Amino acid sequence: MTDVSPPAASAQGLPRNEAEIDAAAAALEMEIPQACLPGVVANLALLDSHAELLLGQSDSRCV
Amino acid sequence: MRLNSAVAIASAVRSQTVTAIEVTEQCLAGLEARSGPLVAVTRLLADRARGEAAAVDAKIAQGIDPGPLAGVPYGVKDLFDVAGLPTTAGSAIYANAAPAAADAQAVARLRDAGAVLAATLNMDEFAYGFATINAQHGTTRNPHDLDRLAGGSSGGSAAVVGAELLPFSLGSDTNGSVRVPASLTGIYGLKPTHDALPMGGVFPFAASFDDAGPFTLSIADMACVWHVLTDTAPVPPESAYRVARLGGRFAENVDPAQSAALDLIAPDAPVIDLPDIARARSAAFLITAFEGGRLHRNALASYAMAFDPATRDRLLAGALLPKTLYDAAQAFRAQYKQRVLECIADHDVLIAPATPCVAPTVADPQIMIDGALKPARAELGIHTQPISFMGLPSLAVPISRPGALPLGLQLIGRPGGETALFGYAAMLEEKGLIGVTPPPGSLKPGSFQGDTE
């Protein structure tokens, strides 16, 4: 059976979809205004890419 | 007199060639008549400036030396406390905040050295951006081309100095907010060793990286302002400095003019590839987002829609970052700084680009990074952010290239190594390799856009 549930939080633990964002905001006693959701999703995606880089492999030694 | 040299103005005032009041009146008239098109001044502090100038002249009349910045007008980014005024941090939310009870420490030190505060200056709201696109005050324009950005977040502070309306100003630099606008407007801008300059009375953004920093039109002025702010005496320059160029990520996303300037400045210098620069920048990005988001969490929870749309969604996203990620970024930072200090131990100055390109246009504020167009607001700091991450001092210097749009380089030092940066920059300035080129033509009179007292 195909899993059609929304994607879980990213591998780095960032909320990715509206439900996860609402849940994360509620845990901080915040509410994300509907008008801000697209921008928040986009910024979380950017932060997720930085988190992935941070937690990835070391790229070099000092030369 | 031209308002392009703090040292020259102070010398003229101290020798009674001109009075502080005369300099102040000239400065105020210039700001009122010509700063409008720059969208850089948020408040003109005419009464305060006249009062401080009169105090300088009174000291001189009594035979008292008013200090090394006697009668020199300057401005501050909108996040420094100015006694009697609300500290807005560029936000409409704080426009009617309670007035500051006292001047920020840096402002007090400048006042005690005879400087005259003339204006507060535009910024990205809460210093979150490299563009100075502000919903309340407008977008600050580049004095070299009014159709282009001045950079940010201390764009107002850079634009007025670049236009020679003030000889120096103060900004703040968390990830590049002094060095980016200095590069794009063709002036000098210093991010000091982290915590080297007094931060009392400065509205915070991300405490792990926040620093105050001056903008000037010469190295002599930068050194003068530095010694006032640090309450230290000038030291004689060395006869030679051990210089290296930064390679790797710092050699990508570079304007050809910067590469050519590097070849002229340091043709035989060794190239150092610092480890994990992209990871360092990402860690800085995450720490900044987390600290900024958490700082404004209560306000975001109560009235998010009152924030500038350009910063609101970034701050909201930062507030939602898991603390585990923040802790991982901070842990990386602690060990990373140690690794880098070992790498650079044999060098006094490291050279790198300050911005990846010249100022983008206001109409299309995007820049090319790794072959793709990215928002300038977030990406102009690609070369400055990793340096802030390590807390190293970095001086943005303008490449000498009359007739072309400004571009800067960073001279990066070891912690506490500012005077080596000034000494090396003075050598380059003397050789004509770096230096300020005044904007083409003078700014035409335009409607003053800020508030007056």
XYZ file of C-alpha atoms in Angstrom:
516
model
C 0.000 0.000 0.000
C 1.366 3.444 -0.949
C 2.036 5.823 1.911
C 0.196 9.074 1.144
C 0.755 10.776 4.474
C 2.556 14.133 4.446
C 6.340 13.919 4.568
C 7.696 13.681 8.075
C 9.938 16.338 9.532
C 13.199 16.589 7.651
C 16.126 14.380 8.525
C 17.485 17.379 10.416
C 14.292 17.672 12.472
C 12.904 20.824 10.877
C 9.151 21.072 10.328
C 8.327 20.969 6.616
C 4.588 21.113 6.031
C 1.724 23.148 7.446
C 0.768 20.593 10.080
C 4.321 20.226 11.355
C 4.848 23.966 11.341
C 1.656 24.527 13.319
C 2.704 21.877 15.814
C 6.190 23.311 16.235
C 4.757 26.813 16.645
C 2.184 25.637 19.188
C 4.957 24.086 21.252
C 6.435 27.592 21.483
C 3.003 29.128 22.213
C 3.048 30.764 18.794
C 0.703 30.771 15.851
C 1.939 31.254 12.307
C -0.334 33.646 10.405
C -1.725 32.060 7.232
C -0.233 34.850 5.115
C 3.251 33.978 6.377
C 3.093 30.240 5.728
C 4.565 30.205 2.202
C 7.473 32.370 3.313
C 8.037 30.330 6.459
C 8.010 27.082 4.460
C 10.541 28.537 2.005
C 12.807 29.769 4.779
C 12.612 26.476 6.637
C 13.624 24.709 3.430
C 16.651 27.006 3.176
C 17.536 26.347 6.816
C 17.092 22.623 6.202
C 19.666 22.755 3.408
C 22.100 24.499 5.755
C 21.385 21.927 8.472
C 22.074 19.126 6.019
C 25.402 20.730 5.126
C 26.333 21.240 8.765
C 25.571 17.673 9.722
C 27.202 16.206 6.614
C 30.740 15.080 6.025
C 33.744 17.291 6.645
C 34.934 18.483 3.228
C 38.611 19.168 3.664
C 41.590 19.783 5.855
C 43.463 23.047 6.015
C 45.972 23.165 3.159
C 35.606 72.152 3.776
C 35.108 68.658 2.375
C 33.576 66.291 4.891
C 35.738 63.390 3.765
C 38.347 63.238 6.513
C 37.678 62.992 10.224
C 41.345 63.543 11.003
C 41.487 66.706 8.869
C 38.282 68.119 10.362
C 39.452 67.497 13.922
C 42.818 69.062 13.156
C 41.155 72.150 11.675
C 38.810 72.484 14.657
C 41.571 71.979 17.236
C 43.773 74.574 15.498
C 40.796 76.980 15.309
C 40.926 77.152 11.518
C 37.228 76.418 11.619
C 34.725 76.094 14.461
C 32.836 72.933 15.306
C 29.606 74.856 14.816
C 30.622 75.853 11.278
C 31.408 72.238 10.410
C 28.138 71.092 11.939
C 26.045 73.633 10.060
C 27.707 72.639 6.787
C 27.068 68.976 7.548
C 23.423 69.474 8.532
C 22.779 71.571 5.428
C 24.340 68.869 3.247
C 22.326 66.088 4.838
C 19.095 68.051 4.534
C 19.692 69.100 0.930
C 21.327 66.024 -0.590
C 20.623 62.872 1.415
C 17.031 62.448 0.214
C 17.807 60.400 -2.916
C 19.905 57.988 -0.836
C 17.026 57.112 1.546
C 19.706 56.763 4.194
C 18.862 59.206 6.992
C 16.029 58.319 9.350
C 16.414 61.159 11.845
C 18.386 64.380 11.527
C 19.602 65.326 15.016
C 20.148 69.033 14.408
C 19.582 70.258 17.984
C 21.796 67.602 19.499
C 24.526 68.185 16.926
C 24.527 71.943 17.524
C 24.699 71.370 21.273
C 27.638 68.980 21.012
C 29.443 71.276 18.568
C 28.936 74.253 20.880
C 30.405 72.231 23.751
C 33.490 71.472 21.644
C 33.938 75.141 20.756
C 33.487 76.125 24.404
C 36.265 73.736 25.455
C 38.600 75.170 22.845
C 37.809 78.686 24.020
C 38.798 77.574 27.537
C 42.052 76.057 26.308
C 40.837 72.485 26.852
C 41.576 69.876 24.166
C 38.169 68.478 23.112
C 39.690 65.225 21.866
C 40.889 63.493 18.696
C 37.494 63.755 16.991
C 36.900 67.404 17.858
C 33.905 68.700 15.938
C 33.730 65.696 13.597
C 30.123 64.936 12.595
C 28.980 61.338 12.302
C 25.864 59.167 12.224
C 24.780 55.867 13.740
C 22.749 52.939 12.503
C 19.241 52.995 13.899
C 20.068 50.380 16.544
C 22.411 52.429 18.753
C 20.805 54.009 21.809
C 20.671 57.781 21.536
C 19.590 59.437 24.772
C 16.055 60.791 24.539
C 15.083 58.890 21.377
C 13.455 55.488 20.852
C 15.853 52.836 19.543
C 13.909 51.435 16.616
C 16.288 48.852 15.101
C 14.670 49.869 11.827
C 11.275 48.577 12.874
C 7.912 50.314 12.984
C 7.201 48.163 16.048
C 9.666 50.241 18.081
C 8.926 53.623 16.509
C 7.132 54.742 19.654
C 9.211 52.819 22.190
C 10.311 54.537 25.389
C 13.246 56.861 24.723
C 16.707 55.573 25.567
C 17.820 56.805 28.982
C 21.434 57.166 27.900
C 23.677 56.980 24.853
C 25.079 53.618 23.791
C 28.594 53.082 25.157
C 30.162 53.571 21.726
C 28.267 56.834 21.209
C 29.352 58.045 24.655
C 33.015 57.326 23.850
C 32.756 59.228 20.580
C 31.051 62.151 22.326
C 33.822 62.238 24.940
C 36.357 62.434 22.095
C 34.628 65.499 20.642
C 32.568 63.861 17.881
C 29.184 65.364 16.969
C 26.225 63.048 16.393
C 24.199 64.374 13.447
C 21.865 61.591 12.287
C 20.464 58.112 12.722
C 20.637 55.895 9.656
C 18.596 53.316 7.772
C 18.989 49.525 8.062
C 17.247 46.240 7.356
C 14.695 45.665 10.084
C 16.434 44.124 13.109
C 19.609 43.926 10.992
C 18.360 40.778 9.248
C 19.506 41.211 5.648
C 22.305 42.376 3.371
C 20.163 44.818 1.375
C 18.743 47.689 3.497
C 15.292 47.196 2.063
C 13.123 48.617 4.828
C 9.328 48.686 4.755
C 9.089 51.755 6.979
C 11.861 53.970 5.605
C 12.380 52.634 2.098
C 15.358 51.127 0.263
C 18.715 52.795 0.753
C 20.391 53.652 -2.561
C 24.003 53.394 -3.581
C 25.710 56.798 -3.978
C 27.610 55.450 -7.020
C 24.383 54.499 -8.796
C 21.023 55.365 -7.297
C 19.433 52.461 -9.154
C 21.506 50.006 -7.107
C 21.437 48.759 -3.533
C 23.890 50.089 -0.974
C 23.978 46.691 0.716
C 23.108 46.023 4.303
C 22.136 45.748 6.915
C 24.047 48.948 7.759
C 23.277 50.446 4.344
C 22.324 53.914 5.556
C 25.589 54.206 7.481
C 27.584 53.249 4.378
C 25.652 55.397 1.894
C 26.080 58.712 3.733
C 29.812 58.141 4.153
C 30.213 56.965 0.551
C 28.465 60.162 -0.553
C 30.809 62.228 1.656
C 27.860 63.646 3.576
C 29.503 62.425 6.793
C 33.177 61.510 7.278
C 32.402 58.428 9.355
C 29.537 56.450 10.840
C 28.816 53.452 13.005
C 27.073 50.299 11.865
C 26.863 46.796 13.239
C 28.100 43.564 11.719
C 26.689 40.162 12.641
C 27.394 38.235 9.440
C 28.739 40.969 7.187
C 26.452 43.947 7.748
C 29.347 46.415 7.777
C 31.648 44.695 5.257
C 28.977 44.067 2.598
C 27.771 47.691 2.331
C 31.363 48.947 2.614
C 32.274 46.820 -0.411
C 29.256 47.906 -2.449
C 29.672 51.626 -1.711
C 33.464 51.668 -2.012
C 34.533 52.652 1.500
C 36.306 51.132 4.506
C 34.289 49.105 7.021
C 35.521 47.185 10.048
C 34.135 44.125 11.766
C 36.301 43.949 14.863
C 37.412 40.904 16.798
C 34.183 39.661 18.367
C 33.373 41.671 21.505
C 36.312 44.066 21.036
C 34.062 47.137 20.824
C 31.533 48.149 23.488
C 28.051 46.797 22.773
C 26.157 48.378 25.673
C 23.068 50.124 24.328
C 23.126 48.360 20.948
C 19.920 46.555 19.954
C 20.902 42.880 19.590
C 20.333 40.536 16.668
C 22.375 37.339 17.184
C 24.542 37.726 20.263
C 27.042 35.061 19.187
C 28.217 37.290 16.338
C 27.014 40.882 16.948
C 29.674 43.601 16.805
C 29.699 47.361 16.306
C 31.839 48.619 13.432
C 32.866 51.938 11.879
C 32.746 53.107 8.255
C 35.350 55.622 7.051
C 36.873 57.065 3.892
C 40.516 56.406 4.804
C 42.654 54.110 6.919
C 43.873 57.065 8.979
C 40.284 57.807 9.950
C 39.571 54.142 10.685
C 42.550 53.928 13.020
C 41.558 57.187 14.717
C 37.964 56.038 15.357
C 39.215 52.604 16.452
C 41.538 54.056 19.086
C 38.749 56.269 20.418
C 36.286 53.389 20.619
C 38.790 51.036 22.251
C 40.395 53.741 24.385
C 43.822 52.669 23.194
C 46.861 54.552 21.927
C 48.032 54.273 18.303
C 50.887 51.855 17.686
C 53.555 52.281 14.975
C 53.059 50.041 11.935
C 55.332 47.074 11.207
C 57.683 47.268 8.238
C 56.292 44.056 6.726
C 53.368 41.718 7.207
C 52.972 37.988 6.593
C 50.162 37.784 4.063
C 48.200 34.869 2.589
C 45.260 34.632 0.198
C 42.232 32.538 1.024
C 41.408 29.969 -1.644
C 38.812 27.249 -1.901
C 35.305 28.606 -1.379
C 36.702 32.146 -1.237
C 38.020 31.754 -4.788
C 34.559 30.856 -6.083
C 31.780 33.394 -6.675
C 34.335 36.148 -7.167
C 34.262 39.111 -9.552
C 37.170 39.056 -12.043
C 38.153 42.511 -10.835
C 38.693 41.111 -7.354
C 40.899 38.326 -8.705
C 42.921 40.861 -10.672
C 43.287 43.073 -7.596
C 44.447 40.109 -5.526
C 47.079 39.307 -8.159
C 48.324 42.891 -7.976
C 48.251 43.153 -4.191
C 49.701 39.798 -3.227
C 51.072 38.037 -6.324
C 53.428 35.747 -4.424
C 51.365 35.172 -1.301
C 50.619 31.579 -0.360
C 47.041 30.410 -0.789
C 45.339 28.850 2.213
C 42.290 26.633 1.844
C 40.490 26.777 5.144
C 38.597 23.599 5.984
C 34.825 23.310 5.875
C 34.031 26.891 4.863
C 30.596 25.931 3.492
C 29.775 24.102 6.735
C 30.947 27.113 8.730
C 28.659 29.402 6.786
C 25.754 27.015 7.241
C 26.383 26.822 10.974
C 26.480 30.637 11.132
C 23.218 30.775 9.184
C 21.542 28.416 11.658
C 22.868 30.123 14.797
C 21.774 33.502 13.481
C 18.311 32.246 12.568
C 17.822 30.579 15.936
C 19.068 33.496 18.055
C 17.185 36.083 15.985
C 13.998 34.043 16.025
C 14.114 33.369 19.737
C 14.961 37.017 20.500
C 11.739 38.156 18.806
C 9.628 35.128 19.729
C 7.260 36.935 22.079
C 6.656 39.769 19.645
C 6.191 37.314 16.778
C 3.653 35.419 18.878
C 1.721 38.587 19.636
C 1.885 40.675 16.457
C 3.799 38.969 13.685
C 2.014 40.961 10.991
C 3.484 44.209 12.363
C 6.990 43.069 11.350
C 8.576 44.082 8.060
C 7.474 41.430 5.549
C 11.099 41.121 4.414
C 12.254 39.893 7.829
C 9.096 38.422 9.367
C 9.103 35.038 7.647
C 12.845 34.594 8.211
C 12.441 35.300 11.920
C 9.409 33.012 12.203
C 11.325 30.175 10.547
C 14.273 30.769 12.846
C 12.043 30.626 15.894
C 10.936 27.150 14.811
C 14.468 25.728 14.500
C 14.996 22.816 16.915
C 17.412 23.655 19.739
C 19.315 20.455 19.018
C 20.397 21.920 15.676
C 21.481 25.155 17.328
C 23.516 23.199 19.869
C 25.131 21.186 17.072
C 26.054 24.392 15.239
C 27.571 25.902 18.383
C 29.528 22.726 19.115
C 30.902 22.774 15.579
C 31.831 26.429 15.995
C 33.862 25.836 19.138
C 36.078 23.179 17.595
C 36.171 24.849 14.184
C 37.585 28.117 15.454
C 40.453 26.264 17.091
C 41.243 24.424 13.855
C 41.300 27.657 11.865
C 43.467 29.511 14.362
C 46.052 26.773 13.981
C 45.843 27.107 10.168
C 46.451 30.865 10.182
C 48.945 31.097 13.038
C 51.831 32.009 10.717
C 50.040 34.902 9.013
C 49.151 38.469 10.011
C 46.719 39.169 7.176
C 44.498 36.914 5.065
C 42.939 38.398 1.933
C 39.549 37.375 0.533
C 36.732 38.988 -1.438
C 34.221 40.993 0.594
C 31.213 40.506 -1.693
C 30.783 38.148 -4.631
C 29.853 40.967 -7.031
C 29.119 44.664 -7.407
C 25.889 46.140 -6.055
C 22.769 44.512 -7.509
C 19.989 46.693 -8.822
C 17.058 47.765 -6.678
C 14.688 46.565 -9.390
C 16.092 43.017 -9.402
C 17.911 42.345 -6.113
C 19.341 38.973 -7.062
C 22.910 37.789 -7.459
C 24.536 34.804 -9.147
C 25.813 32.202 -6.686
C 27.160 28.871 -7.925
C 25.549 29.495 -11.308
C 22.055 30.220 -10.014
C 20.258 33.463 -9.205
C 19.759 33.868 -5.445
C 18.223 36.653 -3.324
C 20.823 39.321 -2.558
C 19.250 39.878 0.848
C 20.468 36.482 2.067
C 23.462 35.732 -0.151
C 25.617 38.866 -0.383
C 27.344 37.731 2.808
C 28.680 34.484 1.382
C 32.303 35.565 1.959
C 31.801 37.514 5.191
C 29.651 35.094 7.170
C 32.321 32.400 7.697
C 34.721 35.032 9.077
C 32.152 36.274 11.602
C 31.620 32.653 12.575
C 35.200 32.546 13.834
C 35.048 35.953 15.504
C 38.061 37.185 13.539
C 38.621 40.879 12.776
C 37.995 41.760 9.142
C 38.506 45.076 7.411
C 36.654 45.680 4.140
C 38.796 47.828 1.849
C 37.817 49.367 -1.512
C 39.746 48.242 -4.575
C 40.992 51.320 -6.396
C 39.114 51.348 -9.702
C 37.923 54.807 -10.725
C 35.072 54.822 -13.189
C 33.762 51.396 -12.196
C 31.245 50.336 -9.585
C 32.841 49.775 -6.167
C 34.100 46.385 -5.032
C 35.861 45.423 -1.840
C 38.236 42.916 -0.369
C 38.476 41.666 3.198
C 41.735 41.903 5.120
C 41.292 39.326 7.869
C 43.428 39.085 10.978
C 43.995 36.940 14.008
C 41.963 37.805 17.115
C 43.095 41.192 18.392
C 45.002 41.846 15.159
C 43.242 45.044 14.048
C 46.336 47.227 14.099
C 48.111 44.827 11.720
C 45.152 45.163 9.353
C 45.368 48.956 9.555
C 49.137 48.897 8.973
C 48.904 46.633 5.943
C 45.941 48.556 4.517
C 47.876 51.820 4.902
C 50.667 50.309 2.773
C 48.178 49.311 0.078
C 46.500 52.711 0.237
C 49.839 54.457 -0.163
C 50.602 52.334 -3.241
C 47.232 53.296 -4.748
C 46.024 49.692 -4.835
C 43.113 50.429 -2.544
C 41.325 53.675 -1.811
C 38.064 55.524 -2.046
C 36.834 56.899 -5.345
C 34.196 59.597 -4.844
C 30.848 58.928 -6.548
C 30.521 60.384 -10.042
C 29.005 63.865 -9.869
C 27.478 65.221 -6.734
C 24.108 64.164 -5.460
C 21.444 66.503 -6.680
C 19.275 68.145 -4.050
C 16.299 65.972 -3.225
C 13.487 65.903 -0.735
C 14.812 65.023 2.706
C 13.095 61.810 3.739
C 13.976 61.389 7.404
C 12.519 62.917 10.534
C 13.827 66.057 12.141
C 13.965 66.730 15.850
